GROMACS .gro file of C-alpha atoms in nm:
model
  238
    1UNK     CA    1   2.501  -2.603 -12.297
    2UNK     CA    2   2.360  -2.291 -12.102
    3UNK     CA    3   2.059  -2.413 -12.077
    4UNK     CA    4   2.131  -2.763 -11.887
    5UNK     CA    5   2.304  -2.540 -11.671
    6UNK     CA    6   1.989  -2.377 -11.620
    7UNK     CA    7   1.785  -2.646 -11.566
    8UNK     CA    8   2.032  -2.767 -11.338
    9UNK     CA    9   2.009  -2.496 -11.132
   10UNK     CA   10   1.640  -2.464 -11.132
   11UNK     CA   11   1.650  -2.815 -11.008
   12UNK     CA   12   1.930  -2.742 -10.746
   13UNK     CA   13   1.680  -2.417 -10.661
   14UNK     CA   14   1.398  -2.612 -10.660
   15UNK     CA   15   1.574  -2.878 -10.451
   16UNK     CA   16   1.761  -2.592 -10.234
   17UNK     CA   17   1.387  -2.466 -10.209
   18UNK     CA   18   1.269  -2.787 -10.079
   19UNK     CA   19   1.552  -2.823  -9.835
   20UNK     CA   20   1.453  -2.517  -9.679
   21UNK     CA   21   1.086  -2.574  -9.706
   22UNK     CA   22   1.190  -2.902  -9.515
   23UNK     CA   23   1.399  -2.703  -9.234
   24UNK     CA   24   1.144  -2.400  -9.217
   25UNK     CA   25   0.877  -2.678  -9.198
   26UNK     CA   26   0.966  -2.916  -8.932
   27UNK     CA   27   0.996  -2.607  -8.684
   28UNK     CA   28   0.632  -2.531  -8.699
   29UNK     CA   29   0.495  -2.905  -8.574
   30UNK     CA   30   0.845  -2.895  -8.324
   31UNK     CA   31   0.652  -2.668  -8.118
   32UNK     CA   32   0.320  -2.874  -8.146
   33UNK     CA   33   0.567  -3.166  -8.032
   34UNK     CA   34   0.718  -2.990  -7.715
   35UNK     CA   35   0.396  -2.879  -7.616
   36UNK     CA   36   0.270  -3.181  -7.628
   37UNK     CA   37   0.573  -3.355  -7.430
   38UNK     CA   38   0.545  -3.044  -7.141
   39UNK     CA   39   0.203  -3.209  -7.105
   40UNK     CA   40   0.286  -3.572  -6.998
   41UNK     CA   41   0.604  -3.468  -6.805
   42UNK     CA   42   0.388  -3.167  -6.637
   43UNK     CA   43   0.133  -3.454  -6.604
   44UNK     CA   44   0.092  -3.385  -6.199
   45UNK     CA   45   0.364  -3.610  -6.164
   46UNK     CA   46   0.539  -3.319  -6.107
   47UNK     CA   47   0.380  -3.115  -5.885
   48UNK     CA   48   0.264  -3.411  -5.669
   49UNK     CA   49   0.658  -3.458  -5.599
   50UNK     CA   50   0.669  -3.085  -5.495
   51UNK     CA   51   0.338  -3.190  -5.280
   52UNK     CA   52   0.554  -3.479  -5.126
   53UNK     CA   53   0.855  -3.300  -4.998
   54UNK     CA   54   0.619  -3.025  -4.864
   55UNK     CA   55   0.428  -3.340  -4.675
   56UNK     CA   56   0.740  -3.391  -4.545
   57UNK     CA   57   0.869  -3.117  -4.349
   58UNK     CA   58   0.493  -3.105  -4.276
   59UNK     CA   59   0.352  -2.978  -3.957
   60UNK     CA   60   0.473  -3.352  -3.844
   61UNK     CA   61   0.846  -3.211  -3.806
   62UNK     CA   62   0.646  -2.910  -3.612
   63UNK     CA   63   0.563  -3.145  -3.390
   64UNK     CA   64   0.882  -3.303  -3.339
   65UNK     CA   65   1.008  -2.953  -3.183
   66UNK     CA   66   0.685  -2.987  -2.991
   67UNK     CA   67   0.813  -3.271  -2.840
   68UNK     CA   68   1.099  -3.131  -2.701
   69UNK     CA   69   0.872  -2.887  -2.628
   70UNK     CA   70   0.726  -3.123  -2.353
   71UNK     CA   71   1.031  -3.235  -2.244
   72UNK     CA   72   1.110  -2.901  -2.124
   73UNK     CA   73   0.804  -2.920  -1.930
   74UNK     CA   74   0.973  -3.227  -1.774
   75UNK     CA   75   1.186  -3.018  -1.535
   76UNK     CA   76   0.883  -2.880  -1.356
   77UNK     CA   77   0.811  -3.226  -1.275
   78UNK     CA   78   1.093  -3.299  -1.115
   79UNK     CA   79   1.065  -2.927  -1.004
   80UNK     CA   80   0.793  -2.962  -0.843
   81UNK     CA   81   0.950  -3.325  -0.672
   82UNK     CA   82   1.240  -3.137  -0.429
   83UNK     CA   83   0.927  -2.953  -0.228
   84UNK     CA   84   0.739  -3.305  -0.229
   85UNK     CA   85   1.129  -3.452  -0.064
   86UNK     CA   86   1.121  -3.199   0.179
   87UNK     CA   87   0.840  -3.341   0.373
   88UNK     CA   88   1.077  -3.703   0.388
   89UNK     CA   89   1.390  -3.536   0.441
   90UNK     CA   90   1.261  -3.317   0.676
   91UNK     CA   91   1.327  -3.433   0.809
   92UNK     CA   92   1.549  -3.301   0.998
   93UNK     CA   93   1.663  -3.602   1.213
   94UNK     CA   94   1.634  -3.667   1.619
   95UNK     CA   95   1.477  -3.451   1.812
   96UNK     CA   96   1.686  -3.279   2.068
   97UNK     CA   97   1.631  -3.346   2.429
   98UNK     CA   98   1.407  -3.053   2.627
   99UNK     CA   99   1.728  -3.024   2.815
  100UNK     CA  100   2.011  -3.050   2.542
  101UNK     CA  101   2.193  -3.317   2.779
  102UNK     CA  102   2.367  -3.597   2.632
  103UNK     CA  103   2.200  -3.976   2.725
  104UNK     CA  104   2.395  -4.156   2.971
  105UNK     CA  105   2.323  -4.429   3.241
  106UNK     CA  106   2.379  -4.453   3.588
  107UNK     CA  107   2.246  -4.535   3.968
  108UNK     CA  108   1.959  -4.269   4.080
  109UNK     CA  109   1.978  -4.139   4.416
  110UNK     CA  110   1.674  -4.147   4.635
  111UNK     CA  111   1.626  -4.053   4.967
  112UNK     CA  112   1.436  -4.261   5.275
  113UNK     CA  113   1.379  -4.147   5.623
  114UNK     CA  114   1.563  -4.314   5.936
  115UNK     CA  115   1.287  -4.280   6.203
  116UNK     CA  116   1.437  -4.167   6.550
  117UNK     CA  117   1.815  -4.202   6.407
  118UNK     CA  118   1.911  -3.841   6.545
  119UNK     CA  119   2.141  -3.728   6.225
  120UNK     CA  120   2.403  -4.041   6.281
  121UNK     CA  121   2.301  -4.176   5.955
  122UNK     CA  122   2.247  -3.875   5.749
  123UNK     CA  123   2.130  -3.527   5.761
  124UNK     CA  124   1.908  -3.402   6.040
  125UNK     CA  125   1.543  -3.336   5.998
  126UNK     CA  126   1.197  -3.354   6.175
  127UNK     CA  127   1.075  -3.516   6.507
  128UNK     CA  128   1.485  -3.624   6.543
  129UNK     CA  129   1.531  -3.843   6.238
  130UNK     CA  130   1.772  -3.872   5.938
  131UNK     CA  131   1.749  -3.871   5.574
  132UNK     CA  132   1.999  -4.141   5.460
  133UNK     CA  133   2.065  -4.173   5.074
  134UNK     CA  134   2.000  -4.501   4.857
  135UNK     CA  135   2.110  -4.601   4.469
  136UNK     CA  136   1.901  -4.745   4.251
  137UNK     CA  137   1.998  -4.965   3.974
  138UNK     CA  138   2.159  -4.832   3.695
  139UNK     CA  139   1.873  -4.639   3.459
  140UNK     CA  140   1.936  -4.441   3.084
  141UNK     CA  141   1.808  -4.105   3.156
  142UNK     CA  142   1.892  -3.739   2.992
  143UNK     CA  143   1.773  -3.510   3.301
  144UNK     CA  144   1.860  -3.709   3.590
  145UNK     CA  145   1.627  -3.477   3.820
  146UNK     CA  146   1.286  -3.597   3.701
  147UNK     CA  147   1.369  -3.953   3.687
  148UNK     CA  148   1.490  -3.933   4.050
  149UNK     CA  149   1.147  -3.787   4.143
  150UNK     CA  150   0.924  -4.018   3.929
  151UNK     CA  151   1.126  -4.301   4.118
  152UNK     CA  152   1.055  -4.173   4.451
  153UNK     CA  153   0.668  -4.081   4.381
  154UNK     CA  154   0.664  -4.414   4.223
  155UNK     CA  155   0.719  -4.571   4.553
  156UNK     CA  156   0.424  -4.724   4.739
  157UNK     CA  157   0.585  -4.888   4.995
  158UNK     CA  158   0.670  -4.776   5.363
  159UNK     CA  159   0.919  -5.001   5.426
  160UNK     CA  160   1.250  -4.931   5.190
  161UNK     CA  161   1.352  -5.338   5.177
  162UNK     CA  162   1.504  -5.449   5.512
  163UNK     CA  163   1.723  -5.127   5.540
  164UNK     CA  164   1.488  -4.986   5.826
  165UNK     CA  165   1.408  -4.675   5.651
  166UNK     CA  166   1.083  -4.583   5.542
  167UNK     CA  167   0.908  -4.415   5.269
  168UNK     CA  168   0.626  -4.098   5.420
  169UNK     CA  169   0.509  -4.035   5.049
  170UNK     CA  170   0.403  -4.369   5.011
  171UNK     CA  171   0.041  -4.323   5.018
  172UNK     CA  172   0.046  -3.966   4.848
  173UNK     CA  173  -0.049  -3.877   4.507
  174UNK     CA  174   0.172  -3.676   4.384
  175UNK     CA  175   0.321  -3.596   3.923
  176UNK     CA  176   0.628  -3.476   3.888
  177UNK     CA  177   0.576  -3.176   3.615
  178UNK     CA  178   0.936  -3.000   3.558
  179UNK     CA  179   1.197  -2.871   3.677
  180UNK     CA  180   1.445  -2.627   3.597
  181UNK     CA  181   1.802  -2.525   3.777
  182UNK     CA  182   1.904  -2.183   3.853
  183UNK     CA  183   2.248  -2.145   3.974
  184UNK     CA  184   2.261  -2.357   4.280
  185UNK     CA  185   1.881  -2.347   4.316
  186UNK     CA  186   1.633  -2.645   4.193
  187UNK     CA  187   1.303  -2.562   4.144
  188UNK     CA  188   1.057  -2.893   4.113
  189UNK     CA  189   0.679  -2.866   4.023
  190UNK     CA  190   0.437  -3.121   4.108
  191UNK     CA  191   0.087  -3.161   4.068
  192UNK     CA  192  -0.168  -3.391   4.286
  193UNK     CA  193  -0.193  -3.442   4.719
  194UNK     CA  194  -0.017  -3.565   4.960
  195UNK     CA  195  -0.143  -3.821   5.175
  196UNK     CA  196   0.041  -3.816   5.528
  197UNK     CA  197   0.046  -4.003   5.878
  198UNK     CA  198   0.101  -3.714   6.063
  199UNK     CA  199   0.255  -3.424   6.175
  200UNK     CA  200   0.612  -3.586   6.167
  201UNK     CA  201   0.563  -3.692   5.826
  202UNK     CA  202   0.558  -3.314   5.713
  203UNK     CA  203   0.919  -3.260   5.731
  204UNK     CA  204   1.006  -3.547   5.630
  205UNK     CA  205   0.788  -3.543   5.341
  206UNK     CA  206   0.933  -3.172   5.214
  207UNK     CA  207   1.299  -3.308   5.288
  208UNK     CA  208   1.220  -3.606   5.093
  209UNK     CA  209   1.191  -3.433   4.795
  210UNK     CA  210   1.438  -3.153   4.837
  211UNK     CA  211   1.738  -3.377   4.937
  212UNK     CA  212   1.659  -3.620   4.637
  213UNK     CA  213   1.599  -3.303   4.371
  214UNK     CA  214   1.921  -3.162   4.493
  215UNK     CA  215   2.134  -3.476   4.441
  216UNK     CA  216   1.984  -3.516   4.108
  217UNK     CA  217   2.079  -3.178   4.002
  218UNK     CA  218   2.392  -3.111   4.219
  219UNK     CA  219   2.220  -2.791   4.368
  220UNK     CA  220   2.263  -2.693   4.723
  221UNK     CA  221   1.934  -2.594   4.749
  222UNK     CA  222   1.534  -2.681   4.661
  223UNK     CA  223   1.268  -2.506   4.584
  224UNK     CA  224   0.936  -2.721   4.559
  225UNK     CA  225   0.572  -2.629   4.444
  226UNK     CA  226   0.313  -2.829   4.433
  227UNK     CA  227  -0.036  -2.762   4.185
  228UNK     CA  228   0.148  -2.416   4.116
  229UNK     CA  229   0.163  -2.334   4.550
  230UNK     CA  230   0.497  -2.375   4.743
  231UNK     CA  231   0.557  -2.707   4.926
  232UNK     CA  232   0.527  -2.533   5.325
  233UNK     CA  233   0.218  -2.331   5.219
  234UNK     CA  234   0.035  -2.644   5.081
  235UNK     CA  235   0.162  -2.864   5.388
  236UNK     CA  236   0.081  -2.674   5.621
  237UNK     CA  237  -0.295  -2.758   5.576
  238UNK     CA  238  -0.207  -3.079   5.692
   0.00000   0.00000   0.00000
């Protein structure tokens, strides 16, 4: 009866021996079977996926902050633009008027000679004559002084219509230049000669001018020089 036992147990040990064998066994090719399976799943698969995602964020998202990058340097466009308005602008707007006087319109006055008429018509002057006033039509004008004189040098008639006054600077050639007022003082300048009939048509010629400067500028009295020389000093070569 022992000896079954024995047996039994030498069989059970022998099978207990080949159970182990069998787990101590299987271990040794496990190893060989992981290393092996590393090897397809490391297959560069792997790190070609890690290569991807680093292609991603690539220099190509770089560039996407360069981008804004340029659009940054779009404000020194436009920068650069407001110097480029300032030329249209500019612009400031009208130009002021030399004198600063607003535009408005009415009659000039000019002023004729009444040959032998003694003062009854108008102020005194010369060989016994008067200087009678006349209105033009109404005219647009900013200083009324040098359109008064361009009308009257602007003249080349003798006869003033069928009024019976006449015109002495009719034949002259005379520019009106400037003028400026100084308290109750006009000062004209005119450039050119005159061309007169005679020694009458001297002061008739200065008054003329004076009388029609004055009511232009509401002075009281003129002062009138002619190519940079006062009016009596020129005429008086005449």
């Amino acid at each position: 009866m022992t000896k079954p036992r024995l047996s039994a147990l030498s069989v059970l040990g022998l099978s207990g021996l080949m159970v182990l064998t069998a787990c101590f066994g299987p271990p040794s090719p496990g190893p060989t079977t992981s290393s092996a399976a590393p090897s397809p799943t490391a297959s560069s698969a792997g790190p070609t996926t890690t290569a991807s995602p680093t292609t991603t964020p690539a220099p190509t998202m770089t560039a996407t902050p360069t981008t804004p990058g340029s659009t940054s340097a779009a404000p020194t466009t436009p920068a650069a633009a407001p110097p480029s308005s300032a030329p249209a602008s500019p612009p400031p707007t009208q130009e002021p008027t030399p004198t600063g006087l607003p535009e408005q319109t009415g009659p000039l006055t000019i002023y004729y000679v009444a040959v032998g008429d003694n003062g009854v018509s108008g102020p005194k002057i010369g060989c016994g004559d008067s200087l009678v006033a006349t209105t033009t039509a109404p005219v647009r004008f900013t200083d009324q002084v040098g359109p008064s004189v361009g009308t009257l040098l602007a003249n080349k008639s003798r006869d003033v219509g069928l009024s019976g006054l006449i015109n002495v600077l009719y034949q002259s050639n005379l520019t009106y230049l400037g003028g400026e007022l100084n308290g109750s003082t006009i000062t004209i300048w005119l450039s050119g000669q005159f061309m007169l009939a005679g020694v009458c048509d001297i002061p008739r010629a200065k008054a003329q001018l004076e009388y029609t400067a004055m009511a232009a500028s509401g002075a009281t009295s003129a002062q009138v020089f002619v190519n940079g020389r006062p009016i009596d000093e020129v005429l008086s070569l005449k």
